[in-house]
Coordinates of C-alpha atoms and ligand atoms in Angstrom, one line a residue:
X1 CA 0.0 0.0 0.0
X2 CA 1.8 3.4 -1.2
X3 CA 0.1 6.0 1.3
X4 CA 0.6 9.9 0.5
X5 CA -0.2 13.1 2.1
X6 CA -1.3 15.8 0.1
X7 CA -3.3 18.7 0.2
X8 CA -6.4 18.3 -2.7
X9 CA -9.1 20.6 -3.2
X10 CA -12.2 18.1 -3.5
X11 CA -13.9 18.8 -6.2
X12 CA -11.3 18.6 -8.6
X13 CA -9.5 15.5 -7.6
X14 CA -9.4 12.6 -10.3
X15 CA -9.2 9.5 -8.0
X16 CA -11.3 6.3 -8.2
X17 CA -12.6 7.3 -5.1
X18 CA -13.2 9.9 -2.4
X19 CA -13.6 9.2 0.8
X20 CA -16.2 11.1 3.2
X21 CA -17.4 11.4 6.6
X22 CA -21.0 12.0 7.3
X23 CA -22.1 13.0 11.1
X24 CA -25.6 12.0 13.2
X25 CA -28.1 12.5 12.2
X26 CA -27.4 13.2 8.6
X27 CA -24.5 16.3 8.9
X28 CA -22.6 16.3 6.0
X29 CA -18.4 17.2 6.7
X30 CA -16.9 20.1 5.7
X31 CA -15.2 18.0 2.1
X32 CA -18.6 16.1 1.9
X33 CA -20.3 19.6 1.8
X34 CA -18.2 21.1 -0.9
X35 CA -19.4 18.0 -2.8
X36 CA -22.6 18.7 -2.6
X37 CA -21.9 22.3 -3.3
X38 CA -20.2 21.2 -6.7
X39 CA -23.2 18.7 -7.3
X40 CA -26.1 21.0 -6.9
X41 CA -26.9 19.8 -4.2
X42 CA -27.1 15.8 -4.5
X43 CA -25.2 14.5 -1.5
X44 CA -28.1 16.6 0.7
X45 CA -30.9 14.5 -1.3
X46 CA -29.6 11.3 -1.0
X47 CA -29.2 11.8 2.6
X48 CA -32.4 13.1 3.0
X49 CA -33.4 10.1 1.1
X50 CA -32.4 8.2 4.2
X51 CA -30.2 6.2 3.0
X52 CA -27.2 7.6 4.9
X53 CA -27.8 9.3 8.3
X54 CA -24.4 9.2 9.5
X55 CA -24.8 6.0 12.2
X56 CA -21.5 5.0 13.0
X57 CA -19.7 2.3 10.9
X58 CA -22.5 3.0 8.2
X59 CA -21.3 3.0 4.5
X60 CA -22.6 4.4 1.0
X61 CA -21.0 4.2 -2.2
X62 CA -22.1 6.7 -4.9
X63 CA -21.3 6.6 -8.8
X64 CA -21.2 9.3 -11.6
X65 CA -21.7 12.4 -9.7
X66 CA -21.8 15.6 -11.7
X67 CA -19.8 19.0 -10.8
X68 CA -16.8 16.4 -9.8
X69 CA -13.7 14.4 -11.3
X70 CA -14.1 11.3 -8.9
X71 CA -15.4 8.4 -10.6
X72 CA -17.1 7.3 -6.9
X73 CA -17.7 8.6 -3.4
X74 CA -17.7 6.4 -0.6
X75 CA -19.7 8.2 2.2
X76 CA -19.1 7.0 5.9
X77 CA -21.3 7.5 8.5
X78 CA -19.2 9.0 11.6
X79 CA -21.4 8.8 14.4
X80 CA -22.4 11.8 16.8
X81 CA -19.9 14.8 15.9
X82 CA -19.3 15.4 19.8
X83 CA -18.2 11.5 20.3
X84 CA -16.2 11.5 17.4
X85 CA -12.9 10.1 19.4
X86 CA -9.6 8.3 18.2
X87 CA -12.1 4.9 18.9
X88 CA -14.7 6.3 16.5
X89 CA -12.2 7.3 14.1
X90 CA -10.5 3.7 13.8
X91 CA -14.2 2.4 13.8
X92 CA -14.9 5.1 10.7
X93 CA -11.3 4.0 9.0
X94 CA -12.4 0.4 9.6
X95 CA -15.6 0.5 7.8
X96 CA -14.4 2.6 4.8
X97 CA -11.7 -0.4 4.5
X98 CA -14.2 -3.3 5.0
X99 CA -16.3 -1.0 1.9
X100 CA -13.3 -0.7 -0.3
X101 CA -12.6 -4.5 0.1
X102 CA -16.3 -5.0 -1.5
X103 CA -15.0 -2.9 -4.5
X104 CA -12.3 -2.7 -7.3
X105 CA -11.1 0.9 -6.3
X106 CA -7.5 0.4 -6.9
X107 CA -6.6 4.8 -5.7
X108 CA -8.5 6.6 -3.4
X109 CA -8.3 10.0 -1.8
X110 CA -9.7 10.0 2.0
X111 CA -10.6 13.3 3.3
X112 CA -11.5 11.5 6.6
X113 CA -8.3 13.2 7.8
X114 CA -10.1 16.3 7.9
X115 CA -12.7 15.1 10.3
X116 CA -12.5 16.6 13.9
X117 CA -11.6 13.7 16.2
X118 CA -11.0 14.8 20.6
X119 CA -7.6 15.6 21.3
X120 CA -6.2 15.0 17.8
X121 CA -4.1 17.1 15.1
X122 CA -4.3 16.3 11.9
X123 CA -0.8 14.8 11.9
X124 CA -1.7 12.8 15.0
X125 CA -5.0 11.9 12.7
X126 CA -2.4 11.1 9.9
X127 CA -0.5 8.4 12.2
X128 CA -4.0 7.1 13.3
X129 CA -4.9 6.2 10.1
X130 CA -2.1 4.9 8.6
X131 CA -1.4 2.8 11.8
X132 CA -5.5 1.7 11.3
X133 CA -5.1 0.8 8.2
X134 CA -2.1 -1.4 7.9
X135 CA -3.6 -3.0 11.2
X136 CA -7.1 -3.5 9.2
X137 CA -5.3 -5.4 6.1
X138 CA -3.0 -7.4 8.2
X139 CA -3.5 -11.0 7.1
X140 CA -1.4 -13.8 8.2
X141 CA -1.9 -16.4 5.4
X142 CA 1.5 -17.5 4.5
X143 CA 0.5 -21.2 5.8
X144 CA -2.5 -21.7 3.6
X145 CA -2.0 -23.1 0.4
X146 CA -4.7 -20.7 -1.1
X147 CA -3.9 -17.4 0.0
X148 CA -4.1 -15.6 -2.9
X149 CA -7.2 -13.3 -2.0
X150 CA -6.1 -9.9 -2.0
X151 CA -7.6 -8.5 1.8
X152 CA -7.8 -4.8 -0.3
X153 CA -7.9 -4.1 -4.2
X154 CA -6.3 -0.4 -3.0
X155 CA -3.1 0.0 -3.4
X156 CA -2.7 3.8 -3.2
X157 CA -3.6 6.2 -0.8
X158 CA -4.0 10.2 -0.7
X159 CA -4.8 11.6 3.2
X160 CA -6.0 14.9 2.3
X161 CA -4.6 17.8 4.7
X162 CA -6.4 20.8 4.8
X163 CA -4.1 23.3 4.3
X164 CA -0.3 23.2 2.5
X165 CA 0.9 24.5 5.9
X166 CA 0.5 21.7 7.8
X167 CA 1.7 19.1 5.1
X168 CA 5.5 19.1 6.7
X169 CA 3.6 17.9 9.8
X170 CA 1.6 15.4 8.4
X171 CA 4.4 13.9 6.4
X172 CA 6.4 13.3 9.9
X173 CA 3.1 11.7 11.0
X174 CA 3.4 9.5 8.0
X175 CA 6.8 8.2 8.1
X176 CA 6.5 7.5 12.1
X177 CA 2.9 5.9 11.7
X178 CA 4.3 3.8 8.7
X179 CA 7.1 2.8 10.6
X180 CA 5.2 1.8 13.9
X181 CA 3.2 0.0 11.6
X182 CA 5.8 -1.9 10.0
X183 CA 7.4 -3.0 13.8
X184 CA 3.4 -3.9 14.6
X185 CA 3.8 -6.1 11.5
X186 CA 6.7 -7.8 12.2
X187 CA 6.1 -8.5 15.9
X188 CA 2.3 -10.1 14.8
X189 CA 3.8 -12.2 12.2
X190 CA 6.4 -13.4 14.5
X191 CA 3.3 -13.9 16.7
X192 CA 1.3 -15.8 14.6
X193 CA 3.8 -18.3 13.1
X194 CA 3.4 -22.0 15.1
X195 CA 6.4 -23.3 17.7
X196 CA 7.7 -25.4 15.2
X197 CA 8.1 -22.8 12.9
X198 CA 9.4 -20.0 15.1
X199 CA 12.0 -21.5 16.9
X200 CA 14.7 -19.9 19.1
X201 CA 17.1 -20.2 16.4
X202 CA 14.1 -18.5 14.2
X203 CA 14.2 -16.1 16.4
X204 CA 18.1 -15.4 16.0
X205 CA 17.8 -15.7 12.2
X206 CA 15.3 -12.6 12.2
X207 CA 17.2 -11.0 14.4
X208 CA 19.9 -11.3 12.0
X209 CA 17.9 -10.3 9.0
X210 CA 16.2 -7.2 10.7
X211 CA 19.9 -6.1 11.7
X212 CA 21.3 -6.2 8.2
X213 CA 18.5 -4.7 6.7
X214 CA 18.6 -1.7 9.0
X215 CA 21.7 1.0 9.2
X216 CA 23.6 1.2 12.8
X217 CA 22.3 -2.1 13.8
X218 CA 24.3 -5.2 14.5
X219 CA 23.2 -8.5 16.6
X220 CA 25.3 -11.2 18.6
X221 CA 24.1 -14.4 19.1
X222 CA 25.0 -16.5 22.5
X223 CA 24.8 -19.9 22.4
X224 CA 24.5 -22.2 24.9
X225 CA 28.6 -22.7 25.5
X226 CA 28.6 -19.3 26.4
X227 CA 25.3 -19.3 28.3
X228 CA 27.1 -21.8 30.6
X229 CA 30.3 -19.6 30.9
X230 CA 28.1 -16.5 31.8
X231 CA 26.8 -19.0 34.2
X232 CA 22.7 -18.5 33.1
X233 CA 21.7 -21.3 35.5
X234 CA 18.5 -19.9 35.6
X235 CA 17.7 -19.4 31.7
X236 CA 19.7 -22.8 31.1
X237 CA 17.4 -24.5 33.6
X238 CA 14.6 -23.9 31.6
X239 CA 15.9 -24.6 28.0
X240 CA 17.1 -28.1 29.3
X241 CA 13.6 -29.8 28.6
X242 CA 14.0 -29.0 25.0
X243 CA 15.4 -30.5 21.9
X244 CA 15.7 -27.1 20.7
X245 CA 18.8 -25.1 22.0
X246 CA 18.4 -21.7 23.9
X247 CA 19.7 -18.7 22.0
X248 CA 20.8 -15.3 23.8
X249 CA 19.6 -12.5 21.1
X250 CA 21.7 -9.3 21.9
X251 CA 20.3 -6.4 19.1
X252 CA 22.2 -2.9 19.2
X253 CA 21.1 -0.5 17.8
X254 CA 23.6 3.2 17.6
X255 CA 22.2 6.3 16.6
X256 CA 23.8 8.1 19.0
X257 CA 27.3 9.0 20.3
X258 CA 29.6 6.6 21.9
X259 CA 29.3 8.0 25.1
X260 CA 25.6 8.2 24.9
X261 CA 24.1 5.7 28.0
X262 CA 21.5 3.2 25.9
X263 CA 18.3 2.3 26.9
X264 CA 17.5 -1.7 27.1
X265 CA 14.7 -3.4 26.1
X266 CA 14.7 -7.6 27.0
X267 CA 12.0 -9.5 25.6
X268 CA 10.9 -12.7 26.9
X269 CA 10.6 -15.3 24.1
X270 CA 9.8 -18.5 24.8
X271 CA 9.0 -19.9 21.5
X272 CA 6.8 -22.4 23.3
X273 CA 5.3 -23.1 26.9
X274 CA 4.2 -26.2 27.4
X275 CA 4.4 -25.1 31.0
X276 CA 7.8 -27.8 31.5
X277 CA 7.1 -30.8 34.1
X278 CA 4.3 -28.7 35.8
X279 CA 2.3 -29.4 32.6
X280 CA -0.9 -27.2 31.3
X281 CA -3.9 -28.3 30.8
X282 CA -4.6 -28.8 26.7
X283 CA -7.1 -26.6 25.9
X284 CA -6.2 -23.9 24.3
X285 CA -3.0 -24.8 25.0
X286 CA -1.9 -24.0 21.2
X287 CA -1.9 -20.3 22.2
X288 CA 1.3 -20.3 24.0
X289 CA 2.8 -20.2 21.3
X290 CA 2.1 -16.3 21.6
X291 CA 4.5 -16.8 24.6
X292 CA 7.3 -15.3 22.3
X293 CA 5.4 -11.9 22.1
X294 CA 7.6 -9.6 24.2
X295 CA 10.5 -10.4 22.1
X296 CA 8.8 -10.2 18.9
X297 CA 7.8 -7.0 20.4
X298 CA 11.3 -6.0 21.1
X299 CA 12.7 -7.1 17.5
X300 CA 9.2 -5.0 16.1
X301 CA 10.5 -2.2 18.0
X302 CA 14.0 -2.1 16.7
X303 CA 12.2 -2.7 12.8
X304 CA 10.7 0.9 13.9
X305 CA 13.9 2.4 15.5
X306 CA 15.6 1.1 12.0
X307 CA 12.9 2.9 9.9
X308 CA 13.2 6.3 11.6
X309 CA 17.2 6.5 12.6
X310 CA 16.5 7.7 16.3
X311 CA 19.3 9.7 17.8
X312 CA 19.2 7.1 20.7
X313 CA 21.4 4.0 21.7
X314 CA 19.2 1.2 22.2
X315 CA 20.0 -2.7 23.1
X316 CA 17.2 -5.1 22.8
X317 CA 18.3 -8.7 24.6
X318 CA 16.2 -11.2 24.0
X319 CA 16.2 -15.2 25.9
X320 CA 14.9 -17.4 23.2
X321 CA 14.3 -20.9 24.4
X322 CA 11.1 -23.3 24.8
X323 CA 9.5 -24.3 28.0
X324 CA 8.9 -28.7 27.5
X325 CA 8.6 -31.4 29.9
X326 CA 11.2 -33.7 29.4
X327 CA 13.4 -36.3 31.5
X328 CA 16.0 -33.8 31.4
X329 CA 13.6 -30.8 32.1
X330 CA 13.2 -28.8 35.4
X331 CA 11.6 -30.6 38.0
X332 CA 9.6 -28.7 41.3
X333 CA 12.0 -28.6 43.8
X334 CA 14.7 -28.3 41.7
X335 CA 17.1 -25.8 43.0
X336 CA 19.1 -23.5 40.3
X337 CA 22.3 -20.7 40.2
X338 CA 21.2 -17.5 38.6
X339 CA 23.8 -15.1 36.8
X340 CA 23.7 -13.2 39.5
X341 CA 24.6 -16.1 41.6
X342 CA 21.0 -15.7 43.4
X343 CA 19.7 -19.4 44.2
X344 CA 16.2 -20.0 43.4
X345 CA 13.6 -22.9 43.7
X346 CA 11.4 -23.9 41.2
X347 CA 8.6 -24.8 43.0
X348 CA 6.7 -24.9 39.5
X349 CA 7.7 -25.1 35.9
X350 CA 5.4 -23.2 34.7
X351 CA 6.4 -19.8 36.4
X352 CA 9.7 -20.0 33.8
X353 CA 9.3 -16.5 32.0
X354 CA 10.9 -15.0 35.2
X355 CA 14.0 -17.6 35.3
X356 CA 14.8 -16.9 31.4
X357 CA 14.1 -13.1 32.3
X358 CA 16.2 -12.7 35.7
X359 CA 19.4 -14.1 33.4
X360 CA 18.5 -11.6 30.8
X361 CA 18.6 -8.8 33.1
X362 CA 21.3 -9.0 34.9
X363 CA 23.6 -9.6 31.8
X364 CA 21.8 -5.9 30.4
X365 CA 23.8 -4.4 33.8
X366 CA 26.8 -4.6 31.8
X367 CA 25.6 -1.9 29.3
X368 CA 25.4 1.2 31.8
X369 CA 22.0 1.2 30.6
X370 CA 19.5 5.0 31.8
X371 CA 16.8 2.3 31.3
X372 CA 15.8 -1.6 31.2
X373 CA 12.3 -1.8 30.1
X374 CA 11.2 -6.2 30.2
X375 CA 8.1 -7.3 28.4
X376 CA 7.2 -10.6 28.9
X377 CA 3.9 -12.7 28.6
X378 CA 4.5 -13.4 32.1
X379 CA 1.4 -14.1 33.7
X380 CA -2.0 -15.1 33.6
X381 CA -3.0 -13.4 36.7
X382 CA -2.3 -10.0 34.4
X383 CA -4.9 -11.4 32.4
X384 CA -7.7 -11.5 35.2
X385 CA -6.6 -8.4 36.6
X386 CA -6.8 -6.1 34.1
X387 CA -8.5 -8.0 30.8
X388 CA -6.9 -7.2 27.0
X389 CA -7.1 -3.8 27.4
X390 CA -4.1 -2.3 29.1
X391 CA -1.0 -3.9 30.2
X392 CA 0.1 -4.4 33.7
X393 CA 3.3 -2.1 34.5
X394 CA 5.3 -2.3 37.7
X395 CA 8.3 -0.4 37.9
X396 CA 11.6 0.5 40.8
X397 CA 11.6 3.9 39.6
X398 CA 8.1 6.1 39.4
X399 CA 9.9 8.8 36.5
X400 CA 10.2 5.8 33.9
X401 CA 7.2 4.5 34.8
X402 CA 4.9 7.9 34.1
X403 CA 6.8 7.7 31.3
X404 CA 5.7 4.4 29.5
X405 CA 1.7 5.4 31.0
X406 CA 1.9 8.6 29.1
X407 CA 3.6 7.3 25.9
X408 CA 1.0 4.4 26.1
X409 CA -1.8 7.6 26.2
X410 CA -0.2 9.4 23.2
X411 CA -0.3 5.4 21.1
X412 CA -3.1 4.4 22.7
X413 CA -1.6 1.3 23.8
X414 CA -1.8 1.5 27.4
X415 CA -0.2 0.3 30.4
X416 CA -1.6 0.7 33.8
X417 CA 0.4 0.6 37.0
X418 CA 0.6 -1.9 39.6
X419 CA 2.1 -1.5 43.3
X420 CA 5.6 -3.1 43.9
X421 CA 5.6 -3.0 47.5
X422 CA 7.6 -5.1 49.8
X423 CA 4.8 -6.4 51.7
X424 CA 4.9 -8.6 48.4
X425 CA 8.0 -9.6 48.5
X426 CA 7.6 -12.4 51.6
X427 CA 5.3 -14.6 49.3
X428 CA 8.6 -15.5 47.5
X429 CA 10.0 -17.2 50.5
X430 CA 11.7 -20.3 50.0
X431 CA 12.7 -23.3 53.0
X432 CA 15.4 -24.2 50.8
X433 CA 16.7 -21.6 48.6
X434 CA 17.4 -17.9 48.3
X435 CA 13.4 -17.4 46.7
X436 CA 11.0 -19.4 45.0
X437 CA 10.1 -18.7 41.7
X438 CA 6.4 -18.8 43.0
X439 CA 4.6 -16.4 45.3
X440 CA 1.1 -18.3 45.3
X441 CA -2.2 -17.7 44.4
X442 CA -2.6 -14.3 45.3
X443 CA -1.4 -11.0 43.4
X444 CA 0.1 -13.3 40.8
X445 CA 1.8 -10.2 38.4
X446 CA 2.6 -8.3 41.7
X447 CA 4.9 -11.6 43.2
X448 CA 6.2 -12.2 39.3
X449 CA 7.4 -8.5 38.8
X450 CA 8.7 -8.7 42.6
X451 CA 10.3 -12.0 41.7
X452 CA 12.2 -9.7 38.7
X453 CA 13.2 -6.7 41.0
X454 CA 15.5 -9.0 42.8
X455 CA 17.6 -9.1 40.0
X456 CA 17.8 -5.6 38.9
X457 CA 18.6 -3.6 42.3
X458 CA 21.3 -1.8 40.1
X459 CA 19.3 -0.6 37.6
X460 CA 16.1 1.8 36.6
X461 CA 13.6 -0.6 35.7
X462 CA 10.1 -1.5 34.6
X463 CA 8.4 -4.4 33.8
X464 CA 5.2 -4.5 31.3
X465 CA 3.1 -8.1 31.4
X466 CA 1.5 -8.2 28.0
X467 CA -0.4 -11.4 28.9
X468 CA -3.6 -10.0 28.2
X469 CA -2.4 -7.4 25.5
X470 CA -0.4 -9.1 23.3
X471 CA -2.8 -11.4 21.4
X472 CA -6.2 -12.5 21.3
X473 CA -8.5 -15.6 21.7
X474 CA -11.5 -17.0 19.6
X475 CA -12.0 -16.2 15.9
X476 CA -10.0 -12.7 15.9
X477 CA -7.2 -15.2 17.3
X478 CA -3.8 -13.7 16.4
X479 CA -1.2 -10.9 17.6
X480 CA -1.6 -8.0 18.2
X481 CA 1.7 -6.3 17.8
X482 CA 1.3 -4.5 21.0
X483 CA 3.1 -3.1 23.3
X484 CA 5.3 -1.9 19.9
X485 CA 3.5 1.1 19.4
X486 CA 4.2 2.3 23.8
X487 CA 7.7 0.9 23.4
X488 CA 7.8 3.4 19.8
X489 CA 5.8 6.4 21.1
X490 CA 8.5 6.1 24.5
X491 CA 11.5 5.8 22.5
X492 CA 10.0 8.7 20.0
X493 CA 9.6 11.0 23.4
X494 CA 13.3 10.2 24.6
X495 CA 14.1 12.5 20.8
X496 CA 12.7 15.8 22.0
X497 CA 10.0 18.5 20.0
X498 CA 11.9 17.3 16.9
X499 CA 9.7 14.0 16.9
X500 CA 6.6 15.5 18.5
X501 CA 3.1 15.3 16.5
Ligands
BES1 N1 3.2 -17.8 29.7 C1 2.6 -18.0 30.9 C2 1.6 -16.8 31.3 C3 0.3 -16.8 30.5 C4 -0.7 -17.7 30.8 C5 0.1 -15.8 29.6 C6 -1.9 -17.6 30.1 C7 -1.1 -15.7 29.0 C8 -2.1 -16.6 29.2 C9 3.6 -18.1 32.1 O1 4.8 -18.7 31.7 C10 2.9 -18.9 33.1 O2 2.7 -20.1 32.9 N2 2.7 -18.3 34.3 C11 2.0 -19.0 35.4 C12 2.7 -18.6 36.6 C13 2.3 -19.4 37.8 C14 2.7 -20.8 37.7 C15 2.8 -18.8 39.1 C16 0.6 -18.6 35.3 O3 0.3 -17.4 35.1 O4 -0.3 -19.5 35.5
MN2 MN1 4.6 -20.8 31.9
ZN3 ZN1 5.3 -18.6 29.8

């Protein structure tokens, strides 16, 4: 999809198709009016017709107008004008798609960017859309041998914008909503594709790939030998049950000086989580294959970092390994040697994100990082808590913390904040060993995140459980892409006003 911005007086425009937005009850936008202007008036009859009285979601298509150059118009009902938020806009971008999929419009021109949504400018409109739309005709299909449908016939795209002054704006908004969009992409593919497709070593190879295909970036692999000699007991513990051998995926990224302290991002990626010795039950079980998400989120948000050249140092670390039960796997009550030489007890094989994690993190001390940021499907707990809609965010240090809530705000990818008191803390005791890996039943996240904070005393740190976020259930199963659009918008704010929409 080639996606412009340009500014295009209505009526004169040649495209296969306009795009308009028509308000409850029956309010014609300020493009759809100059239409109707140019057309004596039409657009008003049809509405009053009834055809179109501007219900949310609601969709018209309209041939051979006079007064214009357009072959069609495609109007789209918007809803109440005072509602019309960034939720009705996606809804109102998401309809004009599905009616565009119906048709053979091959270029349109969308003056939905002119619409009036809360709290938006047009070039945070611009990224809304364009971050909409390559979400809406997302398909993974790459398994199926017919999957030669076509989710859109469109392949080119003007967003309108208003005036010529703003179009230096709007084209920022373009290039940093096409490159979120392209990190959401990889991190859902990487998602979606099965456990014996997206291995560990999978995971390397992309890493690879996405390195060499982006400027300043360069990846190290650490195999097991040298897992052992950095003495990963922890991580190593884990990958043991496996046939398939644990990878250590270290991504830097330099777009900044030498001397400039990076930010980390580690990303748990277990390709697979059987749940080890303390096996889960089957159903569903198919869907931890998703238990990779935080590092396909990591490696989406270095695709993004790659596409826009931040002035920022960034490391993305990333423990790739699968969680199987196995005569050789963890068993409870098996006691294991972190990195940091803290013992711990696995009281349950299942709680394994945070013994790949804790290795993870304290190897990221050796970059002098200003920030560690972990995201890790890490428990289901998060999921009851707090549902699909927000991630659960605990954090040592409250600054970096407001700072991924309000990024998360400004992508509307959200992260909500959970205590990480030491009250907590005691659940983790152990008869036997420096901590369990377990806190029990209650506050689940809380004991996992507290579980994490032992290992990264040194450092400013948060933790974001995307259990719930990062993909979903049912028919719509899939990835999401998410958190790659916080982890953007947070690296995007670390580049000053220069970046700001
Ligand atoms: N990957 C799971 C967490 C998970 C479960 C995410 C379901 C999304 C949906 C994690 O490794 C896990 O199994 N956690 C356990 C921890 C428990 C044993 C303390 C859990 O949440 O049940
Ligand atoms: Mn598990
Ligand atoms: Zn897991």
């Amino acid at each position: 999809m080639e996606i412009s911005v340009k500014t295009t007086p209505v009526t004169s425009q040649r495209a296969a198709c306009l795009l308009l937005g028509v308000f409850e009850r029956r309010k014609l936008s300020a493009a759809a009016q100059q239409i109707d202007k140019a057309s004596n008036g039409y657009l008003g009859k049809i509405i009053k017709s009834g055809d179109m009285d501007g219900k949310s979601g609601q969709t018209l298509m309209l041939y051979n107008i006079s007064g214009i150059n357009a072959k069609r118009l495609l109007l789209i009902g918007c809803g109440k004008e005072k509602d019309f938020d960034h939720k009705q806009f996606r809804k109102v971008i998401h309809a004009a798609n599905q009616a565009l999929k119906n048709s053979s419009v091959r270029d349109a021109v969308s003056y939905l960017t002119d619409l009036p949504v809360k709290d938006h400018n047009l070039a945070q409109r611009v990224r809304l859309y364009v971050e909409t739309l390559h979400h809406d005709i997302y398909k993974f299909d790459q398994l199926k041998s017919n999957n030669n449908d076509h989710p859109l016939p469109l392949n080119k795209l003007v967003l309108n914008v208003d005036t010529p002054r703003q179009l230096k704006h709007a084209r920022l908004a373009l290039e940093i909503g096409s490159a979120i969009a392209e990190g959401v992409k990889t991190a859902r593919e990487l998602g979606d594709l099965p456990g014996n497709i997206c291995t560990p070593s999978y995971l390397a190879q992309t890493a690879q790939k996405t390195a060499k295909a982006q400027k300043k970036m360069k990846v190290k692999v650490l195999k097991q030998r040298e897992l052992q000699a950095l003495k990963m007991g922890a991580f190593l513990s884990v990958a043991k049950g496996s046939r398939q051998p644990p990878h250590l995926i270290v991504i830097e990224y330099n777009g900044a000086g030498k001397d400039d302290k990076p930010i980390v991002l580690v990303g748990k990626g277990i390709t697979f989580d059987s749940g080890g010795i303390s096996i889960k039950p089957s159903a569903a079980m198919d869907e931890m294959k998703f238990d990779m998400c935080g590092a396909a989120s990591v490696l989406g948000t270095m695709v993004t970092l790659g596409k826009l050249q931040l002035p920022l140092n960034v490391v993305g670390i990333i423990p790739a390994c699968e969680n199987m039960p196995d005569g050789n796997a963890n068993k409870p009550g098996d006691i294991v040697t972190s990195m940091s030489g803290q013992t711990i007890e696995v009281l349950n094989t299942d709680a394994e994100g945070r013994l790949i994690l804790c290795d993870a993190l304290t190897y990221s001390e050796q970059f002098k990082p200003k920030a560690v940021i972990d995201i890790a499907t890490l428990t289901g707990a998060c999921v009851i808590a707090l549902g699909k809609h927000t991630c659960g965010l605990l954090s040592n240090n409250d600054t970096l913390a407001e700072k991924l809530i309000a990024a998360g705000k400004t992508s509307h990818d959200y992260a909500w904040q959970l205590p990480l008191w030491d009250e907590y803390q005691e659940q983790l005791k152990s008869n036997f060993a420096d901590m369990a890996n377990i806190g029990g039943r209650e506050a689940g996240t809380i004991t996992a995140a507290c579980f994490l904070s032992r290992f990264t005393e040194k450092l400013k740190w948060a933790h974001l459980d995307i259990a719930g976020v990062a993909w979903e259930s049912g028919n719509k199963k899939g990835a999401t892409g998410r958190p790659v659009p916080l982890l953007s918008q947070y690296l995007l704010d670390q580049c000053g006003k220069k970046y700001k929409l």
